[in-house]
Coordinates of C-alpha atoms in Angstrom, one line a residue:
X1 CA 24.2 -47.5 44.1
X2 CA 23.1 -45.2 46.8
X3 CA 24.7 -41.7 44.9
X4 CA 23.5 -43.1 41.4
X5 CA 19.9 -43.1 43.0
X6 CA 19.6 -39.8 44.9
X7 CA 21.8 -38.3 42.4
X8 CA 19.2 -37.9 39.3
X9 CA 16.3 -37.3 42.5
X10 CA 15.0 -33.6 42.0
X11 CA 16.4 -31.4 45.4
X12 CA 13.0 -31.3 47.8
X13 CA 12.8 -29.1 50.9
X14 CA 12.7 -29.9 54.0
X15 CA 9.0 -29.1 55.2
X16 CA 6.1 -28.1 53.2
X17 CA 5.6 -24.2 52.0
X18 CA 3.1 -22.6 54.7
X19 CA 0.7 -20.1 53.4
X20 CA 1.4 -16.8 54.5
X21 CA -2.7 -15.5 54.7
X22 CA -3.1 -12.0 54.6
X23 CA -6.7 -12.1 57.1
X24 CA -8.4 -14.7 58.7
X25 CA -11.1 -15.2 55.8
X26 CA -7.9 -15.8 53.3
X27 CA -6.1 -18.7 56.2
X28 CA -9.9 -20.0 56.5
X29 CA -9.8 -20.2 52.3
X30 CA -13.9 -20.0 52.6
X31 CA -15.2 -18.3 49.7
X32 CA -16.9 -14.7 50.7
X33 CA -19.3 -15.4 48.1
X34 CA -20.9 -18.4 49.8
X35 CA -20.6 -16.9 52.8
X36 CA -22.7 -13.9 51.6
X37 CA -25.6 -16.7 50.6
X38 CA -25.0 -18.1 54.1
X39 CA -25.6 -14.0 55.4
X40 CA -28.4 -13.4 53.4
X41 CA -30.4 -16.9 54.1
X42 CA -30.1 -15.9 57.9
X43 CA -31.9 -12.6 56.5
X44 CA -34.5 -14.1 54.7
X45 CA -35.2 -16.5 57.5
X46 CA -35.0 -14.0 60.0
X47 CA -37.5 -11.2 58.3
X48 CA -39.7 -14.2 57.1
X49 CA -40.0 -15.0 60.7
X50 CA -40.5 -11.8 62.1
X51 CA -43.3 -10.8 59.6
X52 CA -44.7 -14.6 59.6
X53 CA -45.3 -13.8 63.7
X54 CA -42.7 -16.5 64.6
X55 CA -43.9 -19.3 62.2
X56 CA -41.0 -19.9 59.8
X57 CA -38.3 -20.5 62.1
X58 CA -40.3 -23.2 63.7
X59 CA -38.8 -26.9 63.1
X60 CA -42.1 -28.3 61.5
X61 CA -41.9 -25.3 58.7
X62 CA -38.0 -26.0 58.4
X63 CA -38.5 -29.7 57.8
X64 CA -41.0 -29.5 55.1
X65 CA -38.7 -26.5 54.0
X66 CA -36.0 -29.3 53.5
X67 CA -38.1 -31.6 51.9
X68 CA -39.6 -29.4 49.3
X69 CA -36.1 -28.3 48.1
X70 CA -34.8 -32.0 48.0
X71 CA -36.4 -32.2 44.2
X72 CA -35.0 -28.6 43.0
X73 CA -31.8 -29.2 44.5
X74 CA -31.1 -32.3 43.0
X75 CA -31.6 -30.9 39.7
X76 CA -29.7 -27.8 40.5
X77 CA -26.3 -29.7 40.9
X78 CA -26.9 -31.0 37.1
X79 CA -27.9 -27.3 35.7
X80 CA -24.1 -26.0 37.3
X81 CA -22.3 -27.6 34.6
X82 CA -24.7 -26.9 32.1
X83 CA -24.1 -23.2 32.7
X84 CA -21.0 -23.8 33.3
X85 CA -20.3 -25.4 30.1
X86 CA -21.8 -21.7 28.7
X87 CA -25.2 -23.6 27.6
X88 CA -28.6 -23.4 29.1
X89 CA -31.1 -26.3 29.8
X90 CA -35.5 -25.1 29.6
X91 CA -36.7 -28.2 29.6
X92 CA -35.8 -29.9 32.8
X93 CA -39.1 -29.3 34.2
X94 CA -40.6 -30.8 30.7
X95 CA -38.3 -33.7 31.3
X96 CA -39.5 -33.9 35.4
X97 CA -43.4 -34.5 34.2
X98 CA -43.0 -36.7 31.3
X99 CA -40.0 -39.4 33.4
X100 CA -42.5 -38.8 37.0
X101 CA -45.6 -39.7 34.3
X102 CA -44.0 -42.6 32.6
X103 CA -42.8 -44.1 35.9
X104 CA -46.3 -44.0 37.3
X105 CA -47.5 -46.1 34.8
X106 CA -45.1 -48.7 34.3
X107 CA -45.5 -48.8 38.2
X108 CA -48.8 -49.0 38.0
X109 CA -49.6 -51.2 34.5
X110 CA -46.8 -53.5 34.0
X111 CA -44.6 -53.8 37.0
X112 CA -47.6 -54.2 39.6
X113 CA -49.5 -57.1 37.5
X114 CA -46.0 -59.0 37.1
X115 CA -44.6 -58.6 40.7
X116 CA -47.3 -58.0 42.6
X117 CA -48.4 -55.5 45.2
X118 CA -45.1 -53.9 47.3
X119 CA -42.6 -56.5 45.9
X120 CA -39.2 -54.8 46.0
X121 CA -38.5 -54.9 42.6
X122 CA -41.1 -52.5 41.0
X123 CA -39.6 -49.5 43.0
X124 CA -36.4 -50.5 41.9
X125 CA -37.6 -51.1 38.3
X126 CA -39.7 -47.9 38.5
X127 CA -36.5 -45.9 39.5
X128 CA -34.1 -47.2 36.5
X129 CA -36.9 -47.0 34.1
X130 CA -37.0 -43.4 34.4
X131 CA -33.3 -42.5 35.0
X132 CA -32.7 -44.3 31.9
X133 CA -35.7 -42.6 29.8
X134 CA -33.9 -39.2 31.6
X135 CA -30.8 -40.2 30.8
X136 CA -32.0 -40.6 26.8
X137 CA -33.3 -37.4 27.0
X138 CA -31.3 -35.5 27.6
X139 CA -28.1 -37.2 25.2
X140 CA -31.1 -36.3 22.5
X141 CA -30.5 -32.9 22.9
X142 CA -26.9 -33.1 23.9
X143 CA -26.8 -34.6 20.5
X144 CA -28.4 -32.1 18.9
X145 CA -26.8 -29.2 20.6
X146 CA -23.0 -30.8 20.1
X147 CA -23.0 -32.8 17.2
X148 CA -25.9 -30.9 14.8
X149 CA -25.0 -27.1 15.7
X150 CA -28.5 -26.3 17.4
X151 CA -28.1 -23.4 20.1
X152 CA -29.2 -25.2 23.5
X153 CA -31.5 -22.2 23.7
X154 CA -33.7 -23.6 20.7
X155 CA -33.4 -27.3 21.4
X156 CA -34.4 -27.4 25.4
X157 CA -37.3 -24.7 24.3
X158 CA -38.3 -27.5 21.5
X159 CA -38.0 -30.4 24.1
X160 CA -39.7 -28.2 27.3
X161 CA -42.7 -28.2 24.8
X162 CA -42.2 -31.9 23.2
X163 CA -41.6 -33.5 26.5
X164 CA -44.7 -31.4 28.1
X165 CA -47.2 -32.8 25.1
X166 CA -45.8 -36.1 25.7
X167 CA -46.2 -36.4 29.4
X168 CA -50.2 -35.5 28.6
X169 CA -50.4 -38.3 25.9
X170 CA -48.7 -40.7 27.9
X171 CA -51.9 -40.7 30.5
X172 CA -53.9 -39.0 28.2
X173 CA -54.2 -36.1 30.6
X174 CA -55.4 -38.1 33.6
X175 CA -53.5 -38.2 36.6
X176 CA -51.6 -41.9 37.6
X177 CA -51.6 -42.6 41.5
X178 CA -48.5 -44.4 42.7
X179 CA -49.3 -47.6 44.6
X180 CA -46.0 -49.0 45.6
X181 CA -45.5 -48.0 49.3
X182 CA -41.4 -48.8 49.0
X183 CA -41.4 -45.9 46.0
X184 CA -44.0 -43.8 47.9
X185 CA -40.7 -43.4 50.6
X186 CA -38.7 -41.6 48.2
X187 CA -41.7 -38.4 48.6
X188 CA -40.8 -38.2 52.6
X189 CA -43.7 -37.8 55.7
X190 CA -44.2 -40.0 58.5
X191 CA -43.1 -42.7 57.0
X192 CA -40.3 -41.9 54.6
X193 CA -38.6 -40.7 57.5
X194 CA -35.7 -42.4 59.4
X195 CA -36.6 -41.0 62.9
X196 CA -34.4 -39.7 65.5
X197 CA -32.0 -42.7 66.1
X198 CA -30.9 -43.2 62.9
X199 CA -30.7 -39.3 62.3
X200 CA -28.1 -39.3 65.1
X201 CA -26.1 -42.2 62.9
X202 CA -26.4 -40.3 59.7
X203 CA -24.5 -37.2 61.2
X204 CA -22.1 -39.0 63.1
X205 CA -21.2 -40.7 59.8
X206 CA -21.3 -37.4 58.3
X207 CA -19.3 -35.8 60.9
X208 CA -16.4 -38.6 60.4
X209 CA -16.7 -37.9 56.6
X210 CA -15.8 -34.0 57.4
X211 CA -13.0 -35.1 59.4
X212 CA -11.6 -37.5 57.2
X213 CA -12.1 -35.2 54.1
X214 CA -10.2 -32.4 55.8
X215 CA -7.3 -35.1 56.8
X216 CA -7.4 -36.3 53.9
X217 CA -6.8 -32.7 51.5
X218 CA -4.2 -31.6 53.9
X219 CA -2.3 -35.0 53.2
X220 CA -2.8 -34.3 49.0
X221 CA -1.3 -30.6 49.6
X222 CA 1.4 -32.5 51.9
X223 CA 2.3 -34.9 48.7
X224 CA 2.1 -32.0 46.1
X225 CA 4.1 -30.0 48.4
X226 CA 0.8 -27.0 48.1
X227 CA 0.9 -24.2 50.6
X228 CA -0.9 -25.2 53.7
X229 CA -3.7 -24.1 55.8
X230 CA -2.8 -22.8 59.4
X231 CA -3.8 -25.8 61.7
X232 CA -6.5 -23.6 63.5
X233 CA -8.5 -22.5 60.3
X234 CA -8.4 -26.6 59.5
X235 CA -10.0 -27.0 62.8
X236 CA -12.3 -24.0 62.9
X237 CA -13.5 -25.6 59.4
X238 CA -14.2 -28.6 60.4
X239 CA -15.4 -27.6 63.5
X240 CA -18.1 -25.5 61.6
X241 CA -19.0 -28.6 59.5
X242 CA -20.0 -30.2 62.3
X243 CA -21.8 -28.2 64.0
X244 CA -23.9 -27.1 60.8
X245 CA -25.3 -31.1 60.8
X246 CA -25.4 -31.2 64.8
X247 CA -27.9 -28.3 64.4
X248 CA -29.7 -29.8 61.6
X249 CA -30.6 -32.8 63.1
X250 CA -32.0 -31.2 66.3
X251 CA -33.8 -29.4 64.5
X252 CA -35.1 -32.6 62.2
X253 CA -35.7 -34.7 65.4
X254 CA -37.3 -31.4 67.2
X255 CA -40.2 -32.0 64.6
X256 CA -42.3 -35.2 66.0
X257 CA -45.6 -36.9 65.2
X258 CA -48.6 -35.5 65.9
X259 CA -50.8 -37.2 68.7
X260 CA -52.9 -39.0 66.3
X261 CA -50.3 -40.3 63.8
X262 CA -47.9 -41.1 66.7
X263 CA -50.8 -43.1 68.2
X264 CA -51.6 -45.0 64.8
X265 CA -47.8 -45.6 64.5
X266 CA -47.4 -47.5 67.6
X267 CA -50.6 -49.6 66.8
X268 CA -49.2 -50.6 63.5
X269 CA -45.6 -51.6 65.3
X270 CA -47.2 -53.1 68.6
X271 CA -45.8 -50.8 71.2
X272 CA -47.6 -49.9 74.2
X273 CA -48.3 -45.8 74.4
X274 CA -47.6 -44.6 77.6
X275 CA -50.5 -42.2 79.6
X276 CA -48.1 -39.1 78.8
X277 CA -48.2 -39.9 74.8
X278 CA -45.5 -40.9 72.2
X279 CA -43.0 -38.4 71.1
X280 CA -41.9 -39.4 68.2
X281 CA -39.4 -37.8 66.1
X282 CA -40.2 -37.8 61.9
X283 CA -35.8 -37.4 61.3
X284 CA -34.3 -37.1 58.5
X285 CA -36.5 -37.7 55.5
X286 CA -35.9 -39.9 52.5
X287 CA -35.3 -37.0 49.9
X288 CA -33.6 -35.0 51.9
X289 CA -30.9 -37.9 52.0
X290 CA -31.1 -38.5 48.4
X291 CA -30.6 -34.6 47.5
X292 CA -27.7 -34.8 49.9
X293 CA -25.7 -38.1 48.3
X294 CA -26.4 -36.5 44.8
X295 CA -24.6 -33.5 46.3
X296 CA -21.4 -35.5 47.9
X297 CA -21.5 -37.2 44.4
X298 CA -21.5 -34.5 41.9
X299 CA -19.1 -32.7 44.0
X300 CA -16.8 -35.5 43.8
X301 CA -17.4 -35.9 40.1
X302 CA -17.2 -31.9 39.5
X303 CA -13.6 -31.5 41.5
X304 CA -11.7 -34.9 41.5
X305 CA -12.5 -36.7 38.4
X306 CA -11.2 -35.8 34.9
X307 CA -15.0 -35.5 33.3
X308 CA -15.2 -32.6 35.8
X309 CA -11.9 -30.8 34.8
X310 CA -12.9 -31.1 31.3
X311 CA -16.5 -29.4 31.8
X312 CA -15.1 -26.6 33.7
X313 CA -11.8 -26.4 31.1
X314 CA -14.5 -26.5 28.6
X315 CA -16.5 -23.6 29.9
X316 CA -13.4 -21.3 30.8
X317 CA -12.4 -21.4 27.1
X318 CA -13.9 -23.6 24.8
X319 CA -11.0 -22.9 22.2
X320 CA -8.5 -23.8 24.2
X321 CA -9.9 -26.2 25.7
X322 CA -10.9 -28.4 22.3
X323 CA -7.4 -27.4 21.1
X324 CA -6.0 -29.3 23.9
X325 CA -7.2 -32.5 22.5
X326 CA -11.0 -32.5 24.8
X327 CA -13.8 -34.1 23.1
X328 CA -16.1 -30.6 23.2
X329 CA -18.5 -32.6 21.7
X330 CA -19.0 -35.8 23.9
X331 CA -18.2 -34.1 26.6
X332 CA -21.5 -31.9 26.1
X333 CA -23.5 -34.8 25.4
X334 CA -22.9 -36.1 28.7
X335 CA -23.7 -33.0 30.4
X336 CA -26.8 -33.0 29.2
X337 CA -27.2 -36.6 29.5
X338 CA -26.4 -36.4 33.4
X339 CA -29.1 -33.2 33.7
X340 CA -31.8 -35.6 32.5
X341 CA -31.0 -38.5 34.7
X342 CA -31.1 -35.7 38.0
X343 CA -34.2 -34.2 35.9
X344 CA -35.5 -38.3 36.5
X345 CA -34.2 -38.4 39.9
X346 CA -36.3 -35.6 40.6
X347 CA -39.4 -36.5 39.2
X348 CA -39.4 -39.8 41.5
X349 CA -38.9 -37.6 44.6
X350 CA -41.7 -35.0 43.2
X351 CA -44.0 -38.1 42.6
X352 CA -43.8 -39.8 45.2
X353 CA -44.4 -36.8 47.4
X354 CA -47.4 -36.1 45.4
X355 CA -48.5 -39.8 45.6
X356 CA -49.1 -39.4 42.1
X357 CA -47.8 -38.1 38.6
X358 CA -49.9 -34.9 37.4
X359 CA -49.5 -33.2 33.8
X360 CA -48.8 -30.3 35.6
X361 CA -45.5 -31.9 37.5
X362 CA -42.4 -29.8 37.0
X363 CA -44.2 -26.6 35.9
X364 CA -41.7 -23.7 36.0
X365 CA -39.3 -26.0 37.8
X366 CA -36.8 -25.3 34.6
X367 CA -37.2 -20.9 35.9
X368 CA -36.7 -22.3 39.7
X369 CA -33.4 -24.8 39.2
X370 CA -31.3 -22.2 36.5
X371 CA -32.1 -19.5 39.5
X372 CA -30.9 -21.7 42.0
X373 CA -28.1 -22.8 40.2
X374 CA -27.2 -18.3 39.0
X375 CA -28.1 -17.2 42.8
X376 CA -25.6 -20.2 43.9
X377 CA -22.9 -18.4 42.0
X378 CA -23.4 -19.8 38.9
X379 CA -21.6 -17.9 36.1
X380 CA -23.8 -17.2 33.1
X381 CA -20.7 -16.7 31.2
X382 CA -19.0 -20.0 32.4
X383 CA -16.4 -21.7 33.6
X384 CA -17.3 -21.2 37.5
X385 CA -19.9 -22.6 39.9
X386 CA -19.9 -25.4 42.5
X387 CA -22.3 -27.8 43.3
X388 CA -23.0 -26.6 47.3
X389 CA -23.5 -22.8 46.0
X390 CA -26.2 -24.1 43.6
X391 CA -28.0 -26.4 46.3
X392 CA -28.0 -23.7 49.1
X393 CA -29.6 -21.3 46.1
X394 CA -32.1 -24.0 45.8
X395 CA -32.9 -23.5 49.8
X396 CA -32.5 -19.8 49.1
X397 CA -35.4 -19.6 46.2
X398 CA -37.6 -22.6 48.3
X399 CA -37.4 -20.4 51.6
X400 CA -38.5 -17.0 49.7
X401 CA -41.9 -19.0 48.3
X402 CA -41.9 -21.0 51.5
X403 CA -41.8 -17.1 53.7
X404 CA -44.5 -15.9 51.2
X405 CA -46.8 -18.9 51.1
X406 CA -46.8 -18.3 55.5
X407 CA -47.6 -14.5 54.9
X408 CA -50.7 -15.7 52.6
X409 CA -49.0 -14.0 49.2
X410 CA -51.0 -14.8 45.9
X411 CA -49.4 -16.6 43.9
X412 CA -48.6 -13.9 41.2
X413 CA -46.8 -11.6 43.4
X414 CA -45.1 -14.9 44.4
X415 CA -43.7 -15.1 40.7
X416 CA -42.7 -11.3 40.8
X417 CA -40.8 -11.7 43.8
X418 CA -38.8 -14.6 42.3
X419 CA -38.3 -12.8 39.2
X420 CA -37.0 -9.7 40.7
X421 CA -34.6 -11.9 43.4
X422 CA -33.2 -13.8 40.3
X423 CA -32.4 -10.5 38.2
X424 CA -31.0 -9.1 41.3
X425 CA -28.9 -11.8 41.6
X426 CA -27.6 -12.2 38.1
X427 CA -26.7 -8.0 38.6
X428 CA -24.8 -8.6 41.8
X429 CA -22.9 -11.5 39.6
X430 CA -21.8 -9.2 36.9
X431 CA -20.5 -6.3 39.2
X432 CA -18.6 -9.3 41.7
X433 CA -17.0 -10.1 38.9
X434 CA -16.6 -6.8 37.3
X435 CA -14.9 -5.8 40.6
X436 CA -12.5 -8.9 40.9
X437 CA -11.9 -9.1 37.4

């Protein structure tokens, strides 16, 4: 029994193929692209400093920094496989005001009234409501786009003018304040923040995730028999994992309360101030954790599920890619689908930061996600991008208007600026690949 069984076994060798890298950069397998963004953030933080006189590197001006790219960044990891899939999406920032609007008042005129005041089920209720409107959305167009023939161009143009009237008529053109304090969290300050403990479990647990992932792909390439990493680039790229959310959180709990707030805090929770003051760290903040889990999860869903492979297989060659049996067309529907539940996502982290919807939520935000998404390597003509490119373009594009707003630029040279960086980006795209082609 034992030849009949090893005798039809295909011949394996004996250990694993070892890469052979030709540099260090190629054994570390880190894309020079992304480490270009990395360079050229350090850049922009570094001059924006310099000419702020010392004010942007400072951790109060980082952690807002953080917090006002949560909403972009989560709407950035949608817009990758929209581009990817060789289609554009203008009306995300349309869809933004007119979910953040409806949301404020269901909050505000149904769910209140019937739950009462802070119950925990209108900011859950609030949520879905306008993930699900998103959601609907965005298969309207996907609809149109896949199934009806409409370039995306034309139909998101159509719906970031629809969806803009519609936000308006919703209120009517006034603005809606928020009054759940449980939804208000989702927009960050003092108090949607998880303070300095819990920051410290939130990158240990994020730590161990790095470590396991790494363990974990280098087991996969050991089962597929793949070419494997040198054991010191594994460690140097863990390593560097780590210490990029060590960093981060210093520099989250380095930010604390101001006197006053710190001294209303610990009246509200009973504890005694001592004559020296309370220092007490804001943390992490709430959106900042949600753009983050969005990220793990459309990173997982972009490179290890089969909905992924199909969008990118899709947007390498549509042909091909339909003639290998893909449903093109449902397939497109969910992208656009999934962009307007982020698009939702994002409106309940912009309103809640606002502590209140506004008709003039999400303005330009469609201009400010498809830049982060092209300046995070994005490929206009499709088929490549990753979700962490497009979310450190997000910080990219939030740090230049964050530099400018410390060095007192008007608001239309503000708009140049971001103009110029994104057509400068979109040039260094074309000769990259021109040059790797």
């Amino acid at each position: 029994m034992s030849e009949i069984s090893t005798a039809g076994a295909p011949p394996r060798p004996a250990s694993p193929p070892q890469a052979a890298p030709t540099s260090w950069l190629a054994a570390l397998e880190v894309d020079i692209r992304f480490l270009g963004m990395i360079g050229a953030l350090a850049v922009i933080w570094i001059v924006f400093d310099f000419l702020a006189g010392g004010t942007f590197l400072t951790a109060r001006n980082l952690w807002n920094l953080s917090v006002q790219t949560s909403s972009i960044a989560v709407m950035s990891t949608g817009m990758v496989l929209v581009i990817v899939m060789r289609h554009i999406d203008l009306s995300v920032g349309s869809i933004l005001g007119v979910t953040g609007m409806v949301m404020a008042v269901f909050q505000v005129s149904y769910l209140m009234p019937a739950f009462g005041f802070n119950h925990p089920a209108v900011w859950v209720l609030t949520l879905f409501a306008g993930i699900v409107l998103g959601c609907a959305i965005g298969a309207l167009h996907g609809y149109v786009i896949a199934y009806l023939g409409v370039p995306a161009f034309i139909v998101t143009l159509g719906g970031l003018l629809v969806w803009r009237g519609a936000a308006w008529a919703v209120a009517e053109g006034k603005t809606i304040p928020l009054v759940d304090d449980h939804f208000k969290l989702m927009g960050g300050g003092a108090d949607g923040s998880i303070g300095a403990t819990w920051s410290w479990v939130v990158a240990a647990i994020a730590c161990l995730a790095i470590l396991f992932a790494t363990t974990q792909a280098r087991r996969q390439r050991q089962r597929f028999r793949f070419p494997l990493k040198p054991v010191w680039a594994e460690f140097v790229t863990a390593g560097a994992g780590c210490l990029a959310v060590v960093a981060a959180t210093l520099v989250v709990n380095a930010y604390t309360l101001p006197a006053a707030l710190a001294r209303r805090y610990a009246e509200a929770n009973g504890i005694e101030v001592p004559p020296e003051g309370l220092v007490i760290s804001f943390g992490y903040a709430v959106p900042v954790l949600v753009a983050l889990a969005v990220g793990v999860i459309m990173t997982f869903v972009t490179t290890r599920t089969r909905f992924g492979r199909y969008v990118f297989a899709i947007g390498g060659n549509p042909e091909a890619a339909e003639l290998a049996g893909i449903n093109t067309k449902r397939v497109t529907m969910m992208v656009f689908a999934l962009m307007g539940g982020l698009a939702a996502v994002g409106a309940a982290i912009s309103t809640a930061r606002l502590n209140s919807a506004t008709n003039a939520q999400g303005t330009l935000d469609e201009l400010y996600v498809i830049a982060a998404a092209v300046i995070g390597g994005t490929s206009l003509s499709g088929g490549a991008g990753t979700v962490a490119g497009a979310m450190l373009g997000a910080i990219v594009m939030q740090s230049l208007q964050s530099g400018m707003v410390l060095m007192r630029v008007d608001t239309p040279y503000q708009n140049i600026v971001v103009g110029i960086v994104l057509v400068l980006a979109v040039w260094i795209d074309t000769m990259y690949r021109k040059r790797f082609k």
